[in-house]
Short mmCIF file of C-alpha atoms in Angstrom, two decimals:
data_model
loop_
_atom_site.label_atom_id
_atom_site.label_comp_id
_atom_site.label_asym_id
_atom_site.label_seq_id
_atom_site.Cartn_x
_atom_site.Cartn_y
_atom_site.Cartn_z
CA MET N 1054 -0.21 0.11 -0.03
CA SER N 1055 2.71 2.48 0.47
CA PHE N 1056 3.95 2.19 -2.50
CA LYS N 1057 1.02 2.62 -5.41
CA ARG N 1058 -2.46 3.17 -4.55
CA PRO N 1059 -4.61 0.08 -3.95
CA LEU N 1060 -7.42 -0.54 -6.52
CA ILE N 1061 -10.87 -0.77 -5.42
CA LEU N 1062 -14.22 -1.97 -7.06
CA VAL N 1063 -17.49 -0.18 -5.57
CA SER N 1064 -20.94 -1.72 -6.16
CA ASN N 1065 -24.33 -1.49 -4.37
CA ASP N 1066 -28.01 -3.18 -4.08
CA ASP N 1067 -29.85 -0.10 -4.04
CA GLY N 1068 -28.41 0.91 -7.90
CA ILE N 1069 -26.06 3.38 -9.56
CA ALA N 1070 -27.81 6.36 -8.26
CA ALA N 1071 -28.30 5.72 -4.57
CA PRO N 1072 -26.68 8.40 -2.25
CA GLY N 1073 -24.81 5.63 0.02
CA LEU N 1074 -23.59 4.28 -3.14
CA HIS N 1075 -22.22 8.09 -3.88
CA HIS N 1076 -20.87 8.44 -0.20
CA LEU N 1077 -19.05 5.01 -0.75
CA VAL N 1078 -17.51 5.97 -3.81
CA SER N 1079 -15.88 9.57 -1.93
CA LEU N 1080 -14.98 7.82 1.23
CA MET N 1081 -12.64 4.89 -1.17
CA ARG N 1082 -11.14 7.92 -2.94
CA GLU N 1083 -9.16 8.92 -0.08
CA PHE N 1084 -7.85 5.22 -0.61
CA GLY N 1085 -7.12 4.67 -4.40
CA GLU N 1086 -7.65 4.16 -7.52
CA VAL N 1087 -12.08 3.56 -7.39
CA VAL N 1088 -13.57 1.72 -9.97
CA VAL N 1089 -17.97 1.58 -10.06
CA VAL N 1090 -19.89 -1.04 -11.15
CA ALA N 1091 -23.25 -1.05 -9.90
CA PRO N 1092 -27.04 -1.37 -11.08
CA ASP N 1093 -29.36 0.38 -13.54
CA SER N 1094 -31.63 0.26 -10.85
CA PRO N 1095 -32.14 -1.07 -7.36
CA GLN N 1096 -32.27 -4.66 -6.67
CA SER N 1097 -33.01 -5.22 -2.89
CA GLY N 1098 -33.79 -7.79 -1.23
CA MET N 1099 -32.00 -10.35 -4.35
CA GLY N 1100 -29.56 -12.42 -2.39
CA HIS N 1101 -27.21 -14.22 -4.03
CA ALA N 1102 -28.94 -13.65 -7.49
CA ILE N 1103 -27.09 -13.90 -10.75
CA THR N 1104 -28.99 -13.90 -14.44
CA VAL N 1105 -28.91 -16.93 -16.40
CA GLY N 1106 -31.06 -17.49 -19.76
CA ASP N 1107 -31.27 -13.88 -19.95
CA THR N 1108 -28.68 -11.17 -21.41
CA LEU N 1109 -26.89 -8.95 -19.83
CA ARG N 1110 -25.81 -4.75 -20.36
CA LEU N 1111 -23.41 -3.00 -19.28
CA GLU N 1112 -23.05 0.76 -20.21
CA LYS N 1113 -20.27 3.52 -18.74
CA VAL N 1114 -21.74 6.24 -16.83
CA ASN N 1115 -20.00 9.47 -16.52
CA ILE N 1116 -22.30 10.76 -13.14
CA PHE N 1117 -18.83 9.93 -10.93
CA ASP N 1118 -16.43 13.05 -11.95
CA GLY N 1119 -13.96 11.68 -14.12
CA LEU N 1120 -14.29 7.86 -12.08
CA LEU N 1121 -14.19 4.83 -14.41
CA ALA N 1122 -18.10 3.48 -14.14
CA TYR N 1123 -20.38 1.59 -15.28
CA GLU N 1124 -23.87 0.58 -14.67
CA CYS N 1125 -25.50 -2.83 -15.07
CA SER N 1126 -28.38 -4.60 -16.17
CA GLY N 1127 -28.00 -7.31 -13.63
CA THR N 1128 -27.43 -7.99 -9.62
CA PRO N 1129 -25.06 -7.43 -7.87
CA ALA N 1130 -23.56 -10.78 -7.97
CA ASP N 1131 -23.44 -10.24 -11.82
CA CYS N 1132 -22.21 -7.06 -11.16
CA VAL N 1133 -18.71 -8.45 -9.30
CA LYS N 1134 -18.56 -10.84 -11.80
CA LEU N 1135 -18.87 -8.23 -14.62
CA ALA N 1136 -16.09 -6.36 -13.28
CA LYS N 1137 -13.92 -8.92 -12.38
CA HIS N 1138 -13.52 -11.37 -15.50
CA TYR N 1139 -14.84 -7.76 -18.14
CA VAL N 1140 -14.27 -4.32 -17.04
CA LEU N 1141 -10.67 -4.87 -15.15
CA LYS N 1142 -9.51 -8.16 -16.42
CA ASP N 1143 -6.21 -8.43 -15.93
CA ARG N 1144 -5.90 -5.81 -13.07
CA THR N 1145 -6.90 -7.52 -9.27
CA PRO N 1146 -8.56 -4.42 -7.13
CA ASP N 1147 -7.24 -4.97 -3.82
CA LEU N 1148 -10.36 -4.68 -2.03
CA VAL N 1149 -14.06 -4.96 -3.30
CA VAL N 1150 -16.40 -2.86 -1.08
CA SER N 1151 -20.90 -2.52 -1.44
CA GLY N 1152 -23.26 -0.03 -0.58
CA ILE N 1153 -23.80 1.54 1.48
CA ASN N 1154 -27.19 0.06 1.83
CA HIS N 1155 -29.55 2.06 2.90
CA GLY N 1156 -31.43 -0.65 5.80
CA SER N 1157 -29.74 -2.88 7.90
CA ASN N 1158 -28.42 -5.83 6.15
CA SER N 1159 -28.15 -8.09 9.58
CA SER N 1160 -28.80 -10.38 11.32
CA VAL N 1161 -30.70 -13.29 8.66
CA SER N 1162 -30.78 -10.81 6.10
CA VAL N 1163 -27.66 -11.41 5.16
CA LEU N 1164 -29.13 -14.13 3.58
CA TYR N 1165 -31.51 -11.60 1.30
CA SER N 1166 -29.25 -9.40 0.85
CA GLY N 1167 -28.09 -7.71 -2.54
CA THR N 1168 -25.14 -5.38 -1.18
CA MET N 1169 -23.89 -8.70 0.78
CA SER N 1170 -24.09 -10.97 -1.89
CA ALA N 1171 -21.85 -8.12 -4.10
CA ALA N 1172 -19.41 -8.57 -1.19
CA ILE N 1173 -19.29 -12.59 -0.67
CA GLU N 1174 -19.23 -13.26 -4.63
CA ALA N 1175 -15.82 -11.25 -4.18
CA ALA N 1176 -14.82 -13.25 -1.44
CA ILE N 1177 -16.10 -16.50 -3.63
CA GLU N 1178 -13.47 -14.85 -6.25
CA GLY N 1179 -10.41 -14.58 -3.25
CA LEU N 1180 -11.30 -11.04 -3.37
CA PRO N 1181 -10.96 -9.15 -0.10
CA ALA N 1182 -14.68 -7.45 0.83
CA ILE N 1183 -16.22 -6.12 3.08
CA GLY N 1184 -19.99 -5.01 2.11
CA PHE N 1185 -21.43 -2.04 3.87
CA SER N 1186 -25.02 -1.05 5.42
CA LEU N 1187 -26.60 1.35 7.87
CA CYS N 1188 -30.71 0.72 9.90
CA ASP N 1189 -32.22 3.09 7.77
CA TYR N 1190 -34.21 2.37 4.65
CA SER N 1191 -35.24 6.10 3.53
CA HIS N 1192 -33.68 7.03 0.34
CA GLU N 1193 -32.43 10.44 2.11
CA ALA N 1194 -30.89 8.74 5.44
CA ASP N 1195 -27.96 10.47 7.00
CA PHE N 1196 -25.06 7.92 6.59
CA SER N 1197 -22.65 11.41 8.34
CA HIS N 1198 -22.25 9.21 11.49
CA THR N 1199 -20.46 5.92 9.41
CA PHE N 1200 -17.48 8.02 7.98
CA ASP N 1201 -14.83 7.67 9.91
CA TRP N 1202 -15.75 4.35 10.87
CA ILE N 1203 -15.60 2.91 7.95
CA ARG N 1204 -12.61 4.78 7.18
CA LYS N 1205 -11.51 2.73 10.36
CA ILE N 1206 -12.07 -0.35 8.94
CA VAL N 1207 -10.99 -0.40 5.33
CA ARG N 1208 -7.94 1.22 6.54
CA GLN N 1209 -7.48 -1.96 8.24
CA ALA N 1210 -8.70 -4.35 5.31
CA LEU N 1211 -5.63 -2.40 3.48
CA GLU N 1212 -3.05 -2.59 6.08
CA GLN N 1213 -3.81 -5.96 7.76
CA GLY N 1214 -5.82 -8.49 4.93
CA ILE N 1215 -9.15 -9.61 5.22
CA PRO N 1216 -8.73 -13.70 5.86
CA LYS N 1217 -9.31 -15.63 2.18
CA HIS N 1218 -12.68 -15.75 1.50
CA VAL N 1219 -14.57 -14.13 3.82
CA ALA N 1220 -16.57 -10.93 3.84
CA LEU N 1221 -17.23 -8.55 6.25
CA ASN N 1222 -20.89 -8.08 6.91
CA VAL N 1223 -20.42 -4.11 8.70
CA ASN N 1224 -23.71 -2.79 9.97
CA PHE N 1225 -24.45 0.61 11.37
CA PRO N 1226 -26.44 2.11 13.65
CA HIS N 1227 -29.38 4.93 12.52
CA SER N 1228 -28.03 7.90 12.31
CA LYS N 1229 -30.32 8.79 15.97
CA HIS N 1230 -27.90 6.50 17.94
CA ALA N 1231 -24.64 8.80 16.78
CA PRO N 1232 -22.12 9.32 18.14
CA LEU N 1233 -21.30 5.35 17.74
CA LYS N 1234 -19.94 3.95 20.75
CA GLY N 1235 -17.35 1.84 18.64
CA ILE N 1236 -17.06 -1.09 16.93
CA ARG N 1237 -17.74 -5.34 17.66
CA TRP N 1238 -17.12 -8.49 16.42
CA CYS N 1239 -19.98 -10.32 16.07
CA ARG N 1240 -21.87 -13.25 15.42
CA GLN N 1241 -24.84 -13.50 12.93
CA ALA N 1242 -28.18 -13.44 15.66
CA LYS N 1243 -30.19 -16.00 15.66
CA ALA N 1244 -33.19 -13.45 14.14
CA ARG N 1245 -36.33 -14.13 11.86
CA TRP N 1246 -38.16 -11.96 9.54
CA GLN N 1247 -42.06 -12.73 10.60
CA GLU N 1248 -44.18 -12.58 7.17
CA ASN N 1249 -47.12 -11.43 7.18
CA PHE N 1250 -48.84 -10.29 3.87
CA ASP N 1251 -51.33 -7.48 2.51
CA GLU N 1252 -54.05 -8.94 0.43
CA ARG N 1253 -55.46 -5.84 -1.78
CA TYR N 1254 -56.75 -5.73 -5.13
CA ASP N 1255 -55.88 -3.71 -8.27
CA PRO N 1256 -58.29 -1.44 -10.36
CA THR N 1257 -59.43 -4.48 -12.29
CA GLY N 1258 -60.24 -6.52 -9.82
CA ARG N 1259 -57.20 -8.95 -9.28
CA ARG N 1260 -55.96 -9.86 -6.31
CA TYR N 1261 -52.35 -8.60 -5.01
CA PHE N 1262 -50.01 -9.26 -2.14
CA TRP N 1263 -47.23 -6.79 -0.86
CA LEU N 1264 -44.83 -8.90 1.75
CA ILE N 1265 -44.13 -7.51 4.98
CA GLY N 1266 -42.38 -8.41 7.79
CA ASP N 1267 -42.26 -8.15 11.30
CA PHE N 1268 -38.17 -8.70 12.59
CA ILE N 1269 -38.27 -11.41 15.49
CA ASN N 1270 -35.55 -11.95 17.38
CA GLU N 1271 -34.92 -14.63 19.90
CA ASP N 1272 -31.26 -14.70 20.48
CA THR N 1273 -30.27 -13.12 24.05
CA GLY N 1274 -26.79 -13.10 23.18
CA ASP N 1275 -24.74 -10.11 23.72
CA ASP N 1276 -22.32 -11.17 20.89
CA THR N 1277 -24.24 -10.40 18.07
CA ASP N 1278 -25.38 -8.37 15.65
CA VAL N 1279 -28.21 -7.00 16.35
CA TRP N 1280 -27.19 -6.92 20.04
CA ALA N 1281 -24.40 -4.25 18.91
CA LEU N 1282 -26.69 -2.00 16.40
CA GLU N 1283 -29.47 -1.77 19.27
CA HIS N 1284 -26.87 -0.81 21.98
CA GLY N 1285 -25.18 1.75 19.35
CA TYR N 1286 -22.23 -0.10 17.99
CA VAL N 1287 -20.56 -0.82 14.81
CA SER N 1288 -21.25 -4.91 14.53
CA ILE N 1289 -18.63 -6.37 11.68
CA VAL N 1290 -19.81 -10.10 11.31
CA PRO N 1291 -16.93 -12.03 9.36
CA CYS N 1292 -18.76 -14.61 6.92
CA LYS N 1293 -18.04 -17.76 4.96
CA PHE N 1294 -19.74 -19.20 2.27
CA ASP N 1295 -19.22 -23.02 3.11
CA MET N 1296 -22.83 -23.50 4.13
CA THR N 1297 -21.88 -27.30 5.47
CA ASP N 1298 -23.90 -27.67 8.97
CA TYR N 1299 -20.88 -29.32 10.45
CA ASP N 1300 -23.06 -30.96 13.36
CA ALA N 1301 -25.63 -31.99 11.48
CA LEU N 1302 -23.18 -34.01 9.65
CA ARG N 1303 -21.95 -35.90 12.11
CA SER N 1304 -25.85 -36.74 13.32
CA LEU N 1305 -27.20 -37.90 9.94
CA ARG N 1306 -25.09 -40.25 9.43
CA SER N 1307 -27.37 -41.88 11.95
CA TRP N 1308 -30.30 -42.14 9.02
CA GLN N 1309 -31.09 -45.95 7.73
CA LEU N 1310 -30.40 -45.56 3.68
CA ASP N 1311 -29.02 -48.61 2.29
CA MET R 902 -46.52 -40.69 10.85
CA SER R 903 -48.67 -43.46 11.47
CA PHE R 904 -51.83 -42.49 12.51
CA LYS R 905 -51.91 -39.09 10.40
CA ARG R 906 -50.68 -38.26 6.36
CA PRO R 907 -48.18 -36.08 6.65
CA LEU R 908 -48.46 -32.87 5.22
CA ILE R 909 -46.03 -32.00 2.62
CA LEU R 910 -45.13 -28.82 0.76
CA VAL R 911 -43.68 -28.83 -2.98
CA SER R 912 -41.74 -26.14 -4.36
CA ASN R 913 -39.85 -25.36 -7.00
CA ASP R 914 -36.84 -23.11 -9.11
CA ASP R 915 -37.75 -23.51 -12.88
CA GLY R 916 -41.56 -23.07 -12.65
CA ILE R 917 -44.88 -24.98 -12.07
CA ALA R 918 -44.70 -26.48 -15.45
CA ALA R 919 -41.20 -27.65 -14.89
CA PRO R 920 -41.16 -31.70 -15.35
CA GLY R 921 -38.76 -32.19 -12.11
CA LEU R 922 -41.73 -30.61 -9.93
CA HIS R 923 -43.67 -32.86 -11.83
CA HIS R 924 -41.97 -35.99 -11.20
CA LEU R 925 -41.71 -34.67 -7.16
CA VAL R 926 -45.61 -34.20 -6.34
CA SER R 927 -45.70 -37.45 -7.89
CA LEU R 928 -43.52 -38.85 -5.58
CA MET R 929 -44.47 -37.09 -2.68
CA ARG R 930 -48.14 -38.42 -3.03
CA GLU R 931 -47.33 -41.90 -2.08
CA PHE R 932 -46.12 -40.25 1.38
CA GLY R 933 -49.08 -38.01 2.78
CA GLU R 934 -51.14 -34.76 1.48
CA VAL R 935 -49.64 -32.10 -1.02
CA VAL R 936 -49.87 -28.52 -1.36
CA VAL R 937 -47.72 -27.20 -4.56
CA VAL R 938 -46.72 -23.09 -4.36
CA ALA R 939 -44.36 -22.74 -7.18
CA PRO R 940 -42.80 -19.77 -9.12
CA ASP R 941 -45.20 -19.04 -12.21
CA SER R 942 -41.71 -18.79 -14.58
CA PRO R 943 -38.60 -20.04 -14.51
CA GLN R 944 -36.59 -19.13 -11.72
CA SER R 945 -32.95 -20.38 -11.58
CA GLY R 946 -30.61 -18.48 -10.47
CA MET R 947 -32.40 -16.52 -8.37
CA GLY R 948 -30.49 -17.16 -4.95
CA HIS R 949 -32.30 -15.83 -2.20
CA ALA R 950 -34.43 -13.69 -3.87
CA ILE R 951 -37.16 -11.70 -2.39
CA THR R 952 -39.37 -9.29 -3.61
CA VAL R 953 -39.52 -6.38 -1.93
CA GLY R 954 -40.52 -3.32 -3.42
CA ASP R 955 -42.87 -5.01 -5.62
CA THR R 956 -46.11 -6.53 -5.84
CA LEU R 957 -46.88 -10.64 -6.13
CA ARG R 958 -49.92 -12.75 -7.92
CA LEU R 959 -50.73 -15.63 -6.62
CA GLU R 960 -53.16 -18.23 -8.43
CA LYS R 961 -54.50 -21.48 -7.64
CA VAL R 962 -54.12 -23.81 -11.01
CA ASN R 963 -55.86 -27.67 -12.06
CA ILE R 964 -52.60 -28.84 -13.10
CA PHE R 965 -51.93 -31.48 -10.15
CA ASP R 966 -54.62 -33.68 -10.88
CA GLY R 967 -57.24 -32.56 -7.56
CA LEU R 968 -54.28 -31.54 -5.38
CA LEU R 969 -53.91 -27.36 -4.38
CA ALA R 970 -51.58 -26.29 -6.38
CA TYR R 971 -50.99 -22.20 -7.07
CA GLU R 972 -48.61 -20.75 -8.87
CA CYS R 973 -46.71 -17.40 -7.78
CA SER R 974 -45.24 -14.46 -9.31
CA GLY R 975 -42.64 -14.65 -6.77
CA THR R 976 -39.06 -15.98 -5.82
CA PRO R 977 -38.72 -19.61 -4.40
CA ALA R 978 -38.72 -17.74 -1.41
CA ASP R 979 -41.65 -15.98 -1.66
CA CYS R 980 -43.46 -19.57 -2.53
CA VAL R 981 -42.42 -20.55 0.58
CA LYS R 982 -43.17 -17.18 2.69
CA LEU R 983 -46.67 -17.04 0.32
CA ALA R 984 -47.34 -21.19 1.38
CA LYS R 985 -46.63 -20.59 4.92
CA HIS R 986 -48.39 -17.66 5.53
CA TYR R 987 -51.06 -17.46 3.48
CA VAL R 988 -52.15 -20.77 1.69
CA LEU R 989 -51.64 -23.07 4.85
CA LYS R 990 -52.23 -20.71 7.21
CA ASP R 991 -52.80 -22.36 10.61
CA ARG R 992 -51.04 -25.55 8.93
CA THR R 993 -47.79 -26.40 9.83
CA PRO R 994 -46.10 -28.70 6.93
CA ASP R 995 -44.88 -31.57 8.30
CA LEU R 996 -42.04 -31.30 5.24
CA VAL R 997 -41.13 -28.94 2.47
CA VAL R 998 -39.56 -30.54 -0.50
CA SER R 999 -38.48 -28.32 -3.65
CA GLY R 1000 -36.93 -30.04 -7.17
CA ILE R 1001 -36.22 -31.79 -8.84
CA ASN R 1002 -34.23 -28.83 -10.25
CA HIS R 1003 -32.98 -29.38 -13.63
CA GLY R 1004 -29.18 -29.43 -12.78
CA SER R 1005 -26.43 -29.59 -10.05
CA ASN R 1006 -26.47 -27.41 -7.19
CA SER R 1007 -23.55 -29.30 -4.97
CA SER R 1008 -20.70 -26.65 -3.87
CA VAL R 1009 -20.94 -23.57 -3.97
CA SER R 1010 -23.91 -23.38 -7.05
CA VAL R 1011 -26.01 -23.90 -3.29
CA LEU R 1012 -25.37 -19.96 -3.01
CA TYR R 1013 -26.87 -19.15 -6.13
CA SER R 1014 -29.56 -21.98 -6.26
CA GLY R 1015 -33.34 -21.03 -6.15
CA THR R 1016 -34.46 -24.92 -5.20
CA MET R 1017 -31.60 -24.35 -2.00
CA SER R 1018 -33.70 -21.04 -1.37
CA ALA R 1019 -36.86 -22.71 -0.86
CA ALA R 1020 -35.88 -25.40 1.20
CA ILE R 1021 -33.37 -22.89 2.84
CA GLU R 1022 -36.54 -20.81 3.61
CA ALA R 1023 -38.58 -23.40 5.41
CA ALA R 1024 -35.09 -24.26 7.13
CA ILE R 1025 -35.47 -20.75 8.55
CA GLU R 1026 -38.95 -20.91 9.72
CA GLY R 1027 -38.29 -24.20 11.34
CA LEU R 1028 -39.47 -26.56 9.23
CA PRO R 1029 -37.86 -29.44 8.19
CA ALA R 1030 -36.78 -29.42 4.24
CA ILE R 1031 -34.70 -30.83 1.76
CA GLY R 1032 -33.63 -29.32 -2.06
CA PHE R 1033 -33.99 -32.01 -4.51
CA SER R 1034 -31.70 -31.43 -7.88
CA LEU R 1035 -29.93 -33.72 -10.57
CA CYS R 1036 -27.23 -33.08 -12.05
CA ASP R 1037 -28.38 -32.71 -15.80
CA TYR R 1038 -30.30 -28.83 -17.36
CA SER R 1039 -31.63 -30.39 -19.77
CA HIS R 1040 -35.93 -29.52 -19.67
CA GLU R 1041 -36.31 -33.63 -20.84
CA ALA R 1042 -33.87 -34.82 -18.50
CA ASP R 1043 -34.04 -38.28 -17.54
CA PHE R 1044 -35.41 -37.94 -13.86
CA SER R 1045 -36.26 -41.80 -13.68
CA HIS R 1046 -32.79 -43.18 -11.35
CA THR R 1047 -33.44 -40.67 -8.44
CA PHE R 1048 -36.95 -41.87 -7.59
CA ASP R 1049 -36.59 -44.86 -5.14
CA TRP R 1050 -33.72 -42.54 -3.65
CA ILE R 1051 -35.85 -39.62 -3.16
CA ARG R 1052 -38.62 -42.25 -1.32
CA LYS R 1053 -35.50 -43.22 1.04
CA ILE R 1054 -34.63 -40.02 1.71
CA VAL R 1055 -38.32 -38.88 2.87
CA ARG R 1056 -38.77 -41.27 4.57
CA GLN R 1057 -36.53 -41.14 7.01
CA ALA R 1058 -37.02 -37.86 6.79
CA LEU R 1059 -40.46 -37.79 7.92
CA GLU R 1060 -39.37 -40.97 10.62
CA GLN R 1061 -36.64 -39.09 11.97
CA GLY R 1062 -36.71 -35.93 11.42
CA ILE R 1063 -34.08 -33.22 10.11
CA PRO R 1064 -32.20 -31.33 13.26
CA LYS R 1065 -33.81 -28.11 13.47
CA HIS R 1066 -33.27 -24.69 11.15
CA VAL R 1067 -30.79 -27.44 8.50
CA ALA R 1068 -31.99 -27.94 5.10
CA LEU R 1069 -30.81 -30.94 3.15
CA ASN R 1070 -29.45 -30.10 0.15
CA VAL R 1071 -29.31 -33.42 -1.86
CA ASN R 1072 -27.56 -33.71 -5.96
CA PHE R 1073 -27.81 -37.25 -8.03
CA PRO R 1074 -25.38 -37.83 -10.84
CA HIS R 1075 -26.81 -37.35 -14.71
CA SER R 1076 -28.89 -40.56 -15.80
CA LYS R 1077 -25.76 -41.85 -17.42
CA HIS R 1078 -24.42 -43.01 -14.18
CA ALA R 1079 -26.83 -44.71 -13.09
CA PRO R 1080 -27.43 -47.13 -11.26
CA LEU R 1081 -25.93 -45.18 -8.70
CA LYS R 1082 -24.01 -46.68 -5.83
CA GLY R 1083 -25.85 -45.31 -2.71
CA ILE R 1084 -25.67 -42.02 -0.21
CA ARG R 1085 -23.13 -40.18 0.51
CA TRP R 1086 -23.07 -37.88 3.67
CA CYS R 1087 -21.11 -34.58 2.58
CA ARG R 1088 -19.63 -31.29 2.96
CA GLN R 1089 -20.21 -28.57 0.12
CA ALA R 1090 -16.55 -28.42 -2.11
CA LYS R 1091 -14.70 -25.58 -2.18
CA ALA R 1092 -15.18 -24.90 -5.86
CA ARG R 1093 -15.89 -22.53 -7.60
CA TRP R 1094 -17.42 -20.72 -11.62
CA GLN R 1095 -14.68 -19.71 -13.42
CA GLU R 1096 -16.85 -16.72 -15.38
CA ASN R 1097 -16.77 -15.51 -18.34
CA PHE R 1098 -18.68 -13.42 -20.47
CA ASP R 1099 -19.78 -13.92 -24.26
CA GLU R 1100 -19.85 -10.23 -25.62
CA ARG R 1101 -22.22 -9.95 -28.46
CA TYR R 1102 -24.50 -7.24 -30.46
CA ASP R 1103 -28.43 -7.12 -30.73
CA PRO R 1104 -29.84 -5.91 -33.73
CA THR R 1105 -29.40 -2.55 -33.48
CA GLY R 1106 -25.99 -2.59 -32.46
CA ARG R 1107 -25.89 -2.50 -28.98
CA ARG R 1108 -23.97 -4.48 -26.87
CA TYR R 1109 -24.71 -7.46 -24.87
CA PHE R 1110 -23.66 -10.08 -22.69
CA TRP R 1111 -23.81 -13.53 -22.25
CA LEU R 1112 -22.86 -14.55 -18.59
CA ILE R 1113 -20.81 -18.25 -19.70
CA GLY R 1114 -18.29 -20.17 -16.90
CA ASP R 1115 -16.74 -23.26 -16.34
CA PHE R 1116 -16.50 -25.28 -12.83
CA ILE R 1117 -13.37 -25.46 -11.22
CA ASN R 1118 -12.65 -28.03 -8.39
CA GLU R 1119 -9.67 -27.26 -6.45
CA ASP R 1120 -10.97 -29.26 -3.55
CA THR R 1121 -9.44 -33.16 -3.80
CA GLY R 1122 -10.94 -34.50 0.02
CA ASP R 1123 -13.32 -37.48 -0.88
CA ASP R 1124 -15.70 -36.11 1.51
CA THR R 1125 -17.00 -33.10 -0.70
CA ASP R 1126 -20.71 -33.38 -2.82
CA VAL R 1127 -18.41 -32.89 -5.89
CA TRP R 1128 -16.33 -36.00 -5.60
CA ALA R 1129 -19.46 -38.05 -5.05
CA LEU R 1130 -21.72 -37.07 -7.50
CA GLU R 1131 -18.30 -37.55 -9.36
CA HIS R 1132 -18.22 -41.75 -8.41
CA GLY R 1133 -21.85 -41.78 -8.50
CA TYR R 1134 -23.29 -41.31 -5.27
CA VAL R 1135 -26.09 -39.72 -4.36
CA SER R 1136 -24.89 -36.39 -2.39
CA ILE R 1137 -26.45 -34.84 0.70
CA VAL R 1138 -25.40 -31.89 2.29
CA PRO R 1139 -27.07 -30.74 5.52
CA CYS R 1140 -27.07 -27.06 5.30
CA LYS R 1141 -27.06 -23.83 7.49
CA PHE R 1142 -27.70 -20.80 7.32
CA ASP R 1143 -25.56 -18.88 9.72
CA MET R 1144 -22.72 -17.40 7.91
CA THR R 1145 -20.15 -16.65 10.54
CA ASP R 1146 -17.09 -17.32 10.33
CA TYR R 1147 -16.22 -18.26 13.69
CA ASP R 1148 -12.24 -18.87 12.84
CA ALA R 1149 -12.18 -15.68 11.27
CA LEU R 1150 -14.06 -14.11 13.84
CA ARG R 1151 -11.12 -15.15 16.38
CA SER R 1152 -8.12 -13.84 13.78
CA LEU R 1153 -9.83 -11.17 12.93
CA ARG R 1154 -9.66 -9.22 16.99
CA SER R 1155 -6.26 -8.32 16.20
CA TRP R 1156 -7.48 -5.28 14.16
CA GLN R 1157 -7.06 -1.74 15.42
CA LEU R 1158 -10.01 -0.07 15.50
CA ASP R 1159 -10.18 2.18 18.47
#
């Protein structure tokens, strides 16, 4: 890092015009050369979707004051794939960051998160990766209390490195909790969304639904991301993409399958 | 199980008309009462996407010889949410099965898989869940060599239960490997897709891309799903949705973040 400026790839899931992305791009320019590849429209809740069986568009945009930037018709995971294998080609980014997401990606939301799917895709590719999210869904959210914490985290990531195939899931409390108390390394809380569906009828009389949900946290541990966020701390969960449940692997061998 | 017929929810990601779904529905009818909620169009590669910021449609269909069945405009995860909270309401399924997918969902493909996202969504809801996939992407794939194995696995799942919050990822070798050698409990192989993009131009001269990829397995273990499938065995990986990397959590505490 001391000899050449790091190359940082930035993506997100709220789309190329989202305020959270523009804040993250500005911060990353303090650290190195920045390339942006982001969805051309909001992709919240896309999980680790990729575009198969359909085409992808990728177009240069000039909305970041001279930076090389593209909008992509695909998902956040598509953006990272296209960035690595088409836009950057022979150049390997020193860091991939995604966000800042407008909304929490703590606990089980990591599975539904387009923001984290970009980071996890990068981790699969062997690249150091961080997803940043703010617990405020508003388009006009105040991100300013996150900036110094992002700088600290990115500085450590560039200096110390992130273990290979690990993506960091960083969440910030809402600005009403500012100033934040510090950073906590956490495990993913065992919480979930309790779903409900709002049933309505369109102008032609055909039924449709809106998904609504309440976040239910049954995990009382003080080492979880949900605990940290509720108590005014930045949470960082290191995530891996090996979903094997090794405990279950041992217990399930008792099945009679021959 | 001996007193009442189990209630089995069936979904998939290839859509309500896919042959693999119809095979799975027929097999499940041997075991109990079957309810089907599946996407109204193919959803391959959707990962754990959910529909937020858009409406959902759910319509009854009568293509399963008298079974209660719905097609849904959403993703596989949406289908399971709608099935549990709207279609079944106060009834809890004894098992949720997804598939049979036309194509492999071994190794890291579990992250991109709509089939497994339905199963994992069920596991998040605390329901016993299994995703079935065949290593043959063809719409006309021969599934017949999988039927007896599916019966064995479902019988054990209903009799012995599946640990709570675990979803089983079951993959079958292509029919050319039949008869299959047996079942192997496996961990997810540390393999990945090496992406490439096929660059083309549409009739108006605008550029577009097709995602293409080669599957690269750098994991030489004989306890992986990829190994089992390549050697003619059915693979079962128990999957969890806690993505925390606990090893990394310990090592990363050395970062200077104060």
